[in-house]
Amino acid sequence: MSEKGKVVLAYSGGLDTSCLLKYLQDDGYDVVSCIAALGQPSEERCDIDAVNEKAKKLGAVAAYDVDIRDEFAEDFIAKAIFANGMYENKYPLLSALSRPAICRHLVKVAQAEGAVAIAHGCTGKGNDQVRFELECKALDPTLEILGPVRSWELTTRSSEIEYAQSRGIPVDATKENPYSIDENVWGRAIECGVLEDPWNEAPKGAWAITVDPEDAPDEARDVVLGFEAGLPVSIDGQRMKLYDLIAALNKIVGSHGFGRIDMIEDRLVGLKSRECYEQPGALAIIMAHKQLECLCLPGDVLHTKLQLEHDWSRQVYNGLWYSPLKDALDAFFASTQKTVTGEVRLHLYKGSCTVTGSRANSSMYDFGLATYDKGDTFDRTAAKGFMDLFGLPNRVWAERRVEREKAAGVVAAAQIAAMGQKQAEATGSGEAGAEGTASK
Ligand code: ARG
């Protein structure tokens, strides 16, 4: 047993966390590695057995892997679908959602192993460090959270490679990726490299799970998404569990070139960063879900929900998944979703995805009330009385304004007259003066 006890390291098998594995041992810890499978849609999928092997070779006293693909979909993504979760109205939070899922297991492993700390390989400039710190601490406040990358001296890639070589860490130079990538079944995040200049167009090679819209098939495709109580359950009538549905939809939608996001994002630590995302399934699901909500929910519920969605997304982005406010918002959203059951048709064509139809048994859309044709059940004669009362406060306010303006007009006229009088007196050409002259 090392002097400082055990630390659980969120391990990916990459260069950064491999250096970290050694570094923590040098620092006096026994390292337990832990890697989580969340469903990587691109070819960059890692071989979990090989990662565990590598961890052990580098001195890990134990190597855990957890397959949390279904749990991630059902406990985390599902809540994001309820909330139509999009940070700054654009980014469906793929990394932000995965961290609380990973933290849940890091803490479990730490508790099972009697570890004193959890370590991550995040830099000091990003959001992920905040999420690891806050979310692990929210689950177990007694654990210490270590982020050695923030302070270690291996700040350049070459110094890292040098350290790796000196410590027997295998370095695969061909694996060097020009970007920082994070991915799971909810999508793929791409940052750094040439993207750091926001004017640079993302190179074709940056994208992995969406085809270039120009290369997408000339033939359009319709997809019908079925929802039950706010969650997607089928594609074109074929029922699937949530994880499989998202994975399948990523392929279908991505192959038609839809799902790319290019954004300038406000990080929690205060800086703006340029990030590209590909989230074909996520964007399509949220689009369809919003349409179905419009059909199934009363307007006032929708309007309030819309405001709270923004709060929820910020809360999740900021590493506050495990927080009372986020829980309360989840409870609100859950109560709105019971009747969100139905189908939405999406039309995919060369980079676009549009809603072309929706239907639901408990739809609040009433044909009789809406139609301008035969069968109209709407009482149009009631509209006049409705407007009289609905507009009453505004009408009274307008009347007062007109009165005020009139009164102000009278005052202004009197003031102008008074000014004229004063001026006349000053120049001696006023009425009084004239009179005086005349009397001479
Ligand atoms: N900016 C996004 C977020 O904070 C994505 C982060 C992706 N992480 C990465 N290591 N590339 O949620």
Tab-separated table of C-alpha atoms and ligand atoms in Angstrom:
chain	number	residue	atom	x	y	z
A	1	MET	CA	0.000	0.000	0.000
A	2	SER	CA	1.411	3.371	-1.032
A	3	GLU	CA	1.732	6.195	1.484
A	4	LYS	CA	-1.159	8.276	0.172
A	5	GLY	CA	-3.613	5.417	-0.393
A	6	LYS	CA	-5.664	4.609	-3.460
A	7	VAL	CA	-6.815	6.953	-6.197
A	8	VAL	CA	-9.342	6.076	-8.917
A	9	LEU	CA	-8.264	7.481	-12.264
A	10	ALA	CA	-10.760	8.184	-15.051
A	11	TYR	CA	-8.670	6.412	-17.677
A	12	SER	CA	-9.066	6.469	-21.456
A	13	GLY	CA	-5.908	4.669	-22.562
A	14	GLY	CA	-4.658	7.812	-24.334
A	15	LEU	CA	-1.354	9.565	-23.817
A	16	ASP	CA	-2.575	12.131	-21.259
A	17	THR	CA	-4.192	9.702	-18.859
A	18	SER	CA	-1.383	7.141	-19.337
A	19	CYS	CA	1.153	9.748	-18.221
A	20	LEU	CA	-1.194	10.559	-15.366
A	21	LEU	CA	-1.290	6.909	-14.312
A	22	LYS	CA	2.484	6.972	-13.816
A	23	TYR	CA	2.533	10.468	-12.396
A	24	LEU	CA	0.067	9.557	-9.634
A	25	GLN	CA	2.200	6.557	-8.673
A	26	ASP	CA	5.247	8.843	-8.472
A	27	ASP	CA	3.158	11.086	-6.266
A	28	GLY	CA	2.621	8.270	-3.770
A	29	TYR	CA	-0.713	6.764	-4.779
A	30	ASP	CA	-1.869	3.295	-5.716
A	31	VAL	CA	-3.806	3.809	-8.923
A	32	VAL	CA	-7.065	2.082	-9.806
A	33	SER	CA	-8.063	2.776	-13.419
A	34	CYS	CA	-11.646	3.032	-14.585
A	35	ILE	CA	-12.963	3.377	-18.111
A	36	ALA	CA	-16.615	3.783	-19.038
A	37	ALA	CA	-18.263	2.728	-22.304
A	38	LEU	CA	-20.863	5.282	-23.359
A	39	GLY	CA	-21.138	4.286	-27.017
A	40	GLN	CA	-18.641	5.822	-29.380
A	41	PRO	CA	-20.274	6.129	-32.790
A	42	SER	CA	-17.164	6.820	-34.866
A	43	GLU	CA	-14.300	4.588	-35.851
A	44	GLU	CA	-12.289	5.937	-32.927
A	45	ARG	CA	-13.967	3.392	-30.684
A	46	CYS	CA	-11.446	2.037	-28.242
A	47	ASP	CA	-10.801	-1.576	-27.358
A	48	ILE	CA	-11.680	-1.742	-23.664
A	49	ASP	CA	-9.768	-4.955	-22.987
A	50	ALA	CA	-6.626	-3.439	-24.468
A	51	VAL	CA	-7.091	-0.319	-22.315
A	52	ASN	CA	-7.371	-2.416	-19.147
A	53	GLU	CA	-4.310	-4.402	-20.159
A	54	LYS	CA	-2.375	-1.193	-20.724
A	55	ALA	CA	-3.432	0.216	-17.344
A	56	LYS	CA	-2.194	-2.887	-15.565
A	57	LYS	CA	1.077	-2.862	-17.482
A	58	LEU	CA	1.594	0.742	-16.390
A	59	GLY	CA	1.174	-0.275	-12.772
A	60	ALA	CA	-2.531	0.041	-11.977
A	61	VAL	CA	-3.372	-2.111	-8.953
A	62	ALA	CA	-6.818	-2.753	-10.432
A	63	ALA	CA	-8.503	-1.916	-13.741
A	64	TYR	CA	-12.256	-1.451	-13.983
A	65	ASP	CA	-14.407	-1.076	-17.036
A	66	VAL	CA	-18.067	-0.275	-16.874
A	67	ASP	CA	-20.505	-0.600	-19.733
A	68	ILE	CA	-22.998	2.121	-18.982
A	69	ARG	CA	-24.456	2.600	-22.452
A	70	ASP	CA	-28.054	1.812	-21.496
A	71	GLU	CA	-27.786	3.581	-18.167
A	72	PHE	CA	-26.413	6.656	-19.921
A	73	ALA	CA	-29.343	6.655	-22.350
A	74	GLU	CA	-32.049	5.948	-19.792
A	75	ASP	CA	-30.932	7.994	-16.787
A	76	PHE	CA	-29.192	10.900	-18.475
A	77	ILE	CA	-30.110	11.360	-22.147
A	78	ALA	CA	-33.776	10.670	-21.396
A	79	LYS	CA	-33.861	13.670	-19.047
A	80	ALA	CA	-32.162	15.772	-21.704
A	81	ILE	CA	-34.872	14.809	-24.188
A	82	PHE	CA	-37.607	15.805	-21.716
A	83	ALA	CA	-35.791	19.129	-21.281
A	84	ASN	CA	-34.941	19.587	-24.990
A	85	GLY	CA	-31.519	20.266	-23.494
A	86	MET	CA	-29.398	22.579	-25.619
A	87	TYR	CA	-26.759	24.890	-24.198
A	88	GLU	CA	-27.020	28.382	-25.681
A	89	ASN	CA	-29.841	27.041	-27.841
A	90	LYS	CA	-27.353	25.119	-29.976
A	91	TYR	CA	-25.381	22.377	-28.272
A	92	PRO	CA	-27.171	19.244	-27.051
A	93	LEU	CA	-24.712	18.806	-24.170
A	94	LEU	CA	-23.103	15.515	-25.196
A	95	SER	CA	-20.042	15.864	-22.947
A	96	ALA	CA	-21.893	17.611	-20.139
A	97	LEU	CA	-24.361	14.706	-19.935
A	98	SER	CA	-21.696	12.017	-19.898
A	99	ARG	CA	-19.692	13.364	-16.960
A	100	PRO	CA	-22.319	12.780	-14.253
A	101	ALA	CA	-22.783	9.242	-15.614
A	102	ILE	CA	-19.034	8.596	-15.441
A	103	CYS	CA	-18.737	10.236	-12.002
A	104	ARG	CA	-21.438	7.947	-10.635
A	105	HIS	CA	-19.205	4.958	-11.426
A	106	LEU	CA	-15.914	6.536	-10.419
A	107	VAL	CA	-17.424	7.155	-6.996
A	108	LYS	CA	-18.813	3.610	-6.791
A	109	VAL	CA	-15.389	2.178	-7.637
A	110	ALA	CA	-13.701	4.540	-5.164
A	111	GLN	CA	-16.056	3.436	-2.406
A	112	ALA	CA	-15.653	-0.257	-3.239
A	113	GLU	CA	-11.859	0.087	-3.297
A	114	GLY	CA	-11.629	2.292	-0.227
A	115	ALA	CA	-9.920	5.004	-2.285
A	116	VAL	CA	-9.236	8.454	-0.873
A	117	ALA	CA	-9.381	10.346	-4.155
A	118	ILE	CA	-10.533	10.455	-7.775
A	119	ALA	CA	-8.271	11.827	-10.519
A	120	HIS	CA	-9.102	13.122	-13.981
A	121	GLY	CA	-7.029	14.325	-16.921
A	122	CYS	CA	-8.908	17.549	-17.674
A	123	THR	CA	-7.109	20.790	-18.375
A	124	GLY	CA	-7.593	23.908	-16.288
A	125	LYS	CA	-9.394	25.774	-19.064
A	126	GLY	CA	-12.396	23.608	-19.706
A	127	ASN	CA	-15.762	22.720	-18.296
A	128	ASP	CA	-15.015	19.053	-17.764
A	129	GLN	CA	-12.766	19.673	-14.741
A	130	VAL	CA	-15.664	21.500	-13.098
A	131	ARG	CA	-18.052	18.653	-13.846
A	132	PHE	CA	-15.721	15.966	-12.438
A	133	GLU	CA	-15.026	18.030	-9.357
A	134	LEU	CA	-18.599	19.067	-8.560
A	135	GLU	CA	-20.347	15.883	-9.599
A	136	CYS	CA	-18.013	13.475	-7.763
A	137	LYS	CA	-18.132	15.702	-4.692
A	138	ALA	CA	-21.934	15.857	-4.854
A	139	LEU	CA	-22.030	12.062	-4.714
A	140	ASP	CA	-19.360	11.667	-2.037
A	141	PRO	CA	-18.108	14.851	-0.366
A	142	THR	CA	-15.401	12.915	1.504
A	143	LEU	CA	-13.442	12.123	-1.669
A	144	GLU	CA	-10.638	14.357	-2.822
A	145	ILE	CA	-10.641	15.250	-6.532
A	146	LEU	CA	-7.252	15.553	-8.231
A	147	GLY	CA	-6.625	17.317	-11.540
A	148	PRO	CA	-2.829	17.124	-11.886
A	149	VAL	CA	-2.881	18.274	-15.541
A	150	ARG	CA	-3.737	21.759	-14.285
A	151	SER	CA	-0.397	22.102	-12.571
A	152	TRP	CA	2.047	19.568	-13.946
A	153	GLU	CA	5.038	20.563	-15.995
A	154	LEU	CA	4.105	18.469	-19.049
A	155	THR	CA	2.465	21.374	-20.815
A	156	THR	CA	3.555	20.606	-24.382
A	157	ARG	CA	2.997	17.483	-26.371
A	158	SER	CA	6.746	16.966	-26.806
A	159	SER	CA	7.380	17.179	-23.059
A	160	GLU	CA	4.590	14.679	-22.543
A	161	ILE	CA	6.084	12.305	-25.121
A	162	GLU	CA	9.495	12.671	-23.502
A	163	TYR	CA	8.028	11.843	-20.087
A	164	ALA	CA	6.096	8.910	-21.569
A	165	GLN	CA	9.209	7.477	-23.194
A	166	SER	CA	11.225	7.862	-20.014
A	167	ARG	CA	8.526	5.997	-18.040
A	168	GLY	CA	7.963	3.168	-20.521
A	169	ILE	CA	4.589	4.389	-21.717
A	170	PRO	CA	4.004	3.287	-25.323
A	171	VAL	CA	3.563	6.316	-27.629
A	172	ASP	CA	1.835	5.770	-30.926
A	173	ALA	CA	2.826	8.795	-33.027
A	174	THR	CA	0.430	7.740	-35.810
A	175	LYS	CA	-2.438	8.094	-33.339
A	176	GLU	CA	-1.817	11.793	-33.031
A	177	ASN	CA	-5.122	13.526	-33.539
A	178	PRO	CA	-5.138	17.142	-34.674
A	179	TYR	CA	-8.230	17.765	-32.528
A	180	SER	CA	-9.475	17.122	-29.032
A	181	ILE	CA	-12.372	14.712	-29.397
A	182	ASP	CA	-15.023	13.557	-26.978
A	183	GLU	CA	-17.714	11.188	-28.090
A	184	ASN	CA	-20.553	9.011	-26.962
A	185	VAL	CA	-23.871	7.860	-28.360
A	186	TRP	CA	-25.328	11.402	-28.034
A	187	GLY	CA	-22.711	12.734	-30.473
A	188	ARG	CA	-19.155	13.835	-31.064
A	189	ALA	CA	-17.342	17.000	-29.949
A	190	ILE	CA	-14.393	18.383	-31.900
A	191	GLU	CA	-12.182	21.203	-30.665
A	192	CYS	CA	-8.620	22.631	-30.857
A	193	GLY	CA	-6.184	22.572	-33.790
A	194	VAL	CA	-7.167	24.699	-36.791
A	195	LEU	CA	-10.618	25.207	-35.283
A	196	GLU	CA	-9.117	27.624	-32.762
A	197	ASP	CA	-9.323	30.315	-35.454
A	198	PRO	CA	-13.082	30.828	-35.713
A	199	TRP	CA	-12.727	31.995	-39.330
A	200	ASN	CA	-11.256	28.655	-40.423
A	201	GLU	CA	-13.818	26.355	-41.919
A	202	ALA	CA	-13.756	22.956	-40.209
A	203	PRO	CA	-11.736	20.660	-42.512
A	204	LYS	CA	-13.596	17.729	-44.035
A	205	GLY	CA	-11.490	15.348	-41.944
A	206	ALA	CA	-12.775	16.837	-38.700
A	207	TRP	CA	-16.164	15.181	-39.181
A	208	ALA	CA	-16.650	11.473	-38.597
A	209	ILE	CA	-20.312	10.578	-38.108
A	210	THR	CA	-22.017	12.912	-40.589
A	211	VAL	CA	-21.396	12.962	-44.338
A	212	ASP	CA	-20.738	16.234	-46.083
A	213	PRO	CA	-24.177	17.525	-47.170
A	214	GLU	CA	-22.787	17.879	-50.705
A	215	ASP	CA	-21.979	14.164	-50.753
A	216	ALA	CA	-25.293	13.099	-49.237
A	217	PRO	CA	-27.617	10.961	-51.378
A	218	ASP	CA	-29.701	12.785	-53.989
A	219	GLU	CA	-32.670	10.803	-52.825
A	220	ALA	CA	-34.515	12.170	-49.806
A	221	ARG	CA	-35.712	9.965	-46.990
A	222	ASP	CA	-38.599	10.213	-44.559
A	223	VAL	CA	-38.275	8.869	-41.035
A	224	VAL	CA	-41.178	8.463	-38.619
A	225	LEU	CA	-40.216	8.712	-34.960
A	226	GLY	CA	-42.686	7.266	-32.470
A	227	PHE	CA	-42.779	8.733	-28.931
A	228	GLU	CA	-44.327	7.481	-25.703
A	229	ALA	CA	-44.580	9.738	-22.664
A	230	GLY	CA	-41.913	12.070	-24.036
A	231	LEU	CA	-39.338	9.506	-25.164
A	232	PRO	CA	-38.650	8.101	-28.613
A	233	VAL	CA	-39.526	4.402	-28.804
A	234	SER	CA	-39.606	3.529	-32.499
A	235	ILE	CA	-38.188	4.335	-35.921
A	236	ASP	CA	-40.593	3.718	-38.795
A	237	GLY	CA	-42.721	1.563	-36.504
A	238	GLN	CA	-39.848	-0.615	-35.340
A	239	ARG	CA	-39.573	-0.520	-31.547
A	240	MET	CA	-36.132	-0.199	-29.975
A	241	LYS	CA	-34.678	0.577	-26.578
A	242	LEU	CA	-33.456	4.122	-26.242
A	243	TYR	CA	-29.747	3.460	-26.669
A	244	ASP	CA	-30.274	1.422	-29.850
A	245	LEU	CA	-32.702	3.962	-31.236
A	246	ILE	CA	-30.239	6.831	-30.827
A	247	ALA	CA	-27.417	4.765	-32.359
A	248	ALA	CA	-29.607	3.790	-35.326
A	249	LEU	CA	-30.835	7.333	-35.834
A	250	ASN	CA	-27.270	8.694	-35.783
A	251	LYS	CA	-26.541	6.491	-38.792
A	252	ILE	CA	-29.705	7.323	-40.734
A	253	VAL	CA	-29.652	11.065	-40.126
A	254	GLY	CA	-25.855	11.394	-40.337
A	255	SER	CA	-25.826	9.647	-43.721
A	256	HIS	CA	-28.033	12.464	-45.060
A	257	GLY	CA	-25.582	15.106	-43.887
A	258	PHE	CA	-27.644	16.558	-41.059
A	259	GLY	CA	-26.346	17.115	-37.531
A	260	ARG	CA	-23.335	19.428	-37.720
A	261	ILE	CA	-22.980	22.361	-35.357
A	262	ASP	CA	-20.315	25.050	-35.533
A	263	MET	CA	-20.462	27.282	-32.519
A	264	ILE	CA	-18.721	29.866	-30.415
A	265	GLU	CA	-19.468	28.787	-26.918
A	266	ASP	CA	-19.268	30.483	-23.535
A	267	ARG	CA	-17.385	28.214	-21.171
A	268	LEU	CA	-18.098	28.322	-17.471
A	269	VAL	CA	-14.523	29.441	-16.749
A	270	GLY	CA	-15.247	32.667	-18.614
A	271	LEU	CA	-13.652	32.250	-22.016
A	272	LYS	CA	-15.244	31.789	-25.407
A	273	SER	CA	-14.224	28.777	-27.434
A	274	ARG	CA	-14.946	27.538	-30.928
A	275	GLU	CA	-16.428	24.070	-30.882
A	276	CYS	CA	-17.781	21.820	-33.563
A	277	TYR	CA	-20.237	19.053	-32.818
A	278	GLU	CA	-21.952	16.357	-34.792
A	279	GLN	CA	-25.124	15.211	-33.125
A	280	PRO	CA	-27.388	13.875	-35.882
A	281	GLY	CA	-29.599	11.687	-33.708
A	282	ALA	CA	-29.782	14.181	-30.853
A	283	LEU	CA	-30.799	17.109	-33.050
A	284	ALA	CA	-33.399	15.057	-34.907
A	285	ILE	CA	-34.913	13.687	-31.692
A	286	ILE	CA	-35.110	17.106	-30.044
A	287	MET	CA	-36.641	18.621	-33.176
A	288	ALA	CA	-39.313	15.914	-33.335
A	289	HIS	CA	-39.913	16.006	-29.582
A	290	LYS	CA	-40.487	19.756	-29.638
A	291	GLN	CA	-43.016	19.361	-32.440
A	292	LEU	CA	-44.906	16.701	-30.544
A	293	GLU	CA	-44.920	18.848	-27.406
A	294	CYS	CA	-46.458	21.672	-29.435
A	295	LEU	CA	-49.224	19.283	-30.397
A	296	CYS	CA	-49.784	17.770	-26.953
A	297	LEU	CA	-49.141	20.485	-24.357
A	298	PRO	CA	-51.198	23.569	-23.480
A	299	GLY	CA	-49.571	26.835	-24.534
A	300	ASP	CA	-48.913	28.089	-21.011
A	301	VAL	CA	-47.118	24.855	-20.044
A	302	LEU	CA	-45.051	25.090	-23.228
A	303	HIS	CA	-44.102	28.703	-22.596
A	304	THR	CA	-43.011	28.100	-19.010
A	305	LYS	CA	-41.194	24.939	-20.031
A	306	LEU	CA	-39.291	26.832	-22.702
A	307	GLN	CA	-37.858	29.218	-20.125
A	308	LEU	CA	-36.949	26.414	-17.742
A	309	GLU	CA	-35.258	24.414	-20.511
A	310	HIS	CA	-32.685	27.164	-20.755
A	311	ASP	CA	-32.069	27.039	-16.983
A	312	TRP	CA	-31.796	23.248	-17.045
A	313	SER	CA	-29.259	23.312	-19.878
A	314	ARG	CA	-27.093	25.856	-18.090
A	315	GLN	CA	-27.254	23.865	-14.895
A	316	VAL	CA	-26.132	20.686	-16.665
A	317	TYR	CA	-23.461	22.478	-18.681
A	318	ASN	CA	-22.093	23.992	-15.483
A	319	GLY	CA	-21.550	20.649	-13.754
A	320	LEU	CA	-24.611	20.844	-11.520
A	321	TRP	CA	-26.317	17.626	-12.593
A	322	TYR	CA	-26.555	16.511	-8.977
A	323	SER	CA	-28.187	19.611	-7.552
A	324	PRO	CA	-31.529	20.502	-5.982
A	325	LEU	CA	-32.456	22.965	-8.743
A	326	LYS	CA	-31.769	20.452	-11.497
A	327	ASP	CA	-33.800	17.798	-9.629
A	328	ALA	CA	-36.712	20.198	-9.231
A	329	LEU	CA	-36.616	21.103	-12.917
A	330	ASP	CA	-36.568	17.392	-13.812
A	331	ALA	CA	-39.687	16.901	-11.720
A	332	PHE	CA	-41.439	19.717	-13.567
A	333	PHE	CA	-40.461	18.333	-16.973
A	334	ALA	CA	-41.472	14.778	-16.010
A	335	SER	CA	-44.939	15.965	-15.064
A	336	THR	CA	-45.336	17.575	-18.500
A	337	GLN	CA	-44.399	14.490	-20.501
A	338	LYS	CA	-47.166	12.030	-19.608
A	339	THR	CA	-49.267	12.948	-22.637
A	340	VAL	CA	-46.418	13.489	-25.105
A	341	THR	CA	-47.195	10.360	-27.090
A	342	GLY	CA	-47.476	10.212	-30.849
A	343	GLU	CA	-45.530	10.291	-34.094
A	344	VAL	CA	-43.468	12.830	-35.974
A	345	ARG	CA	-42.330	12.531	-39.569
A	346	LEU	CA	-38.927	13.984	-40.461
A	347	HIS	CA	-37.754	14.629	-44.003
A	348	LEU	CA	-34.020	14.224	-44.613
A	349	TYR	CA	-32.432	15.736	-47.662
A	350	LYS	CA	-28.838	16.778	-48.322
A	351	GLY	CA	-27.988	18.272	-44.957
A	352	SER	CA	-31.451	19.308	-43.936
A	353	CYS	CA	-33.917	17.705	-41.571
A	354	THR	CA	-37.421	19.119	-41.418
A	355	VAL	CA	-40.611	18.153	-39.683
A	356	THR	CA	-43.301	17.367	-42.250
A	357	GLY	CA	-46.026	15.893	-40.073
A	358	SER	CA	-47.113	15.024	-36.554
A	359	ARG	CA	-50.025	13.209	-34.925
A	360	ALA	CA	-51.021	12.189	-31.414
A	361	ASN	CA	-54.057	10.614	-29.797
A	362	SER	CA	-54.127	13.176	-27.023
A	363	SER	CA	-53.325	15.998	-29.397
A	364	MET	CA	-54.624	19.372	-28.255
A	365	TYR	CA	-54.951	20.368	-31.877
A	366	ASP	CA	-58.706	20.323	-32.531
A	367	PHE	CA	-59.641	20.252	-36.184
A	368	GLY	CA	-63.123	21.660	-35.540
A	369	LEU	CA	-61.688	24.632	-33.667
A	370	ALA	CA	-58.918	25.242	-36.195
A	371	THR	CA	-60.645	24.793	-39.530
A	372	TYR	CA	-61.718	27.676	-41.754
A	373	ASP	CA	-63.820	25.178	-43.652
A	374	LYS	CA	-66.996	23.220	-43.035
A	375	GLY	CA	-67.319	21.762	-39.539
A	376	ASP	CA	-66.078	24.884	-37.777
A	377	THR	CA	-66.956	24.645	-34.074
A	378	PHE	CA	-65.232	27.824	-32.947
A	379	ASP	CA	-67.621	30.530	-31.723
A	380	ARG	CA	-66.392	33.503	-33.738
A	381	THR	CA	-69.008	35.813	-32.266
A	382	ALA	CA	-67.364	35.379	-28.844
A	383	ALA	CA	-64.132	36.875	-30.155
A	384	LYS	CA	-65.362	40.470	-29.918
A	385	GLY	CA	-66.254	40.237	-26.207
A	386	PHE	CA	-62.998	38.395	-25.557
A	387	MET	CA	-60.969	41.205	-27.095
A	388	ASP	CA	-62.901	43.868	-25.181
A	389	LEU	CA	-61.979	42.279	-21.867
A	390	PHE	CA	-58.524	40.996	-22.805
A	391	GLY	CA	-57.597	44.458	-24.046
A	392	LEU	CA	-59.328	46.368	-21.230
A	393	PRO	CA	-56.260	47.337	-19.164
A	394	ASN	CA	-54.413	48.384	-22.283
A	395	ARG	CA	-57.365	50.479	-23.451
A	396	VAL	CA	-57.649	52.268	-20.116
A	397	TRP	CA	-53.915	52.898	-20.147
A	398	ALA	CA	-54.145	54.330	-23.678
A	399	GLU	CA	-57.009	56.629	-22.650
A	400	ARG	CA	-54.974	58.001	-19.759
A	401	ARG	CA	-51.994	58.533	-22.019
A	402	VAL	CA	-54.098	60.565	-24.453
A	403	GLU	CA	-55.437	62.654	-21.548
A	404	ARG	CA	-51.920	63.231	-20.280
A	405	GLU	CA	-50.735	64.290	-23.695
A	406	LYS	CA	-53.624	66.669	-24.096
A	407	ALA	CA	-52.972	68.208	-20.695
A	408	ALA	CA	-49.278	68.422	-21.500
A	409	GLY	CA	-50.210	70.100	-24.785
A	410	VAL	CA	-52.203	72.799	-22.976
A	411	VAL	CA	-49.352	73.396	-20.560
A	412	ALA	CA	-46.871	73.559	-23.415
A	413	ALA	CA	-49.020	76.105	-25.280
A	414	ALA	CA	-49.234	78.244	-22.128
A	415	GLN	CA	-45.480	77.995	-21.668
A	416	ILE	CA	-44.825	79.054	-25.246
A	417	ALA	CA	-47.160	82.010	-24.828
A	418	ALA	CA	-45.442	82.980	-21.577
A	419	MET	CA	-42.029	82.772	-23.209
A	420	GLY	CA	-43.213	85.001	-26.028
A	421	GLN	CA	-44.378	87.583	-23.507
A	422	LYS	CA	-41.043	87.532	-21.665
A	423	GLN	CA	-39.096	87.967	-24.854
A	424	ALA	CA	-41.237	90.866	-25.895
A	425	GLU	CA	-40.680	92.593	-22.579
A	426	ALA	CA	-36.945	92.108	-22.855
A	427	THR	CA	-36.712	93.659	-26.326
A	428	GLY	CA	-39.290	96.328	-25.566
A	429	SER	CA	-41.342	95.288	-28.508
A	430	GLY	CA	-44.124	93.612	-26.603
A	431	GLU	CA	-47.664	94.757	-26.350
A	432	ALA	CA	-46.944	96.775	-23.215
A	433	GLY	CA	-44.022	98.508	-24.907
A	434	ALA	CA	-46.089	99.263	-27.943
A	435	GLU	CA	-48.736	100.728	-25.793
A	436	GLY	CA	-46.104	102.798	-24.009
A	437	THR	CA	-44.828	104.159	-27.292
A	438	ALA	CA	-48.280	104.940	-28.420
A	439	SER	CA	-49.006	106.914	-25.291
A	440	LYS	CA	-46.018	109.131	-25.826
B	1	ARG	N1	-17.323	22.224	-24.866
B	1	ARG	C1	-18.083	21.042	-24.673
B	1	ARG	C2	-18.547	20.944	-23.247
B	1	ARG	O1	-17.981	21.585	-22.411
B	1	ARG	C3	-17.361	19.814	-25.141
B	1	ARG	C4	-16.176	19.391	-24.359
B	1	ARG	C5	-15.521	18.266	-25.020
B	1	ARG	N2	-14.383	17.791	-24.319
B	1	ARG	C6	-13.241	17.448	-24.924
B	1	ARG	N3	-12.291	16.989	-24.178
B	1	ARG	N4	-13.074	17.576	-26.211
B	1	ARG	O2	-19.477	20.256	-22.939
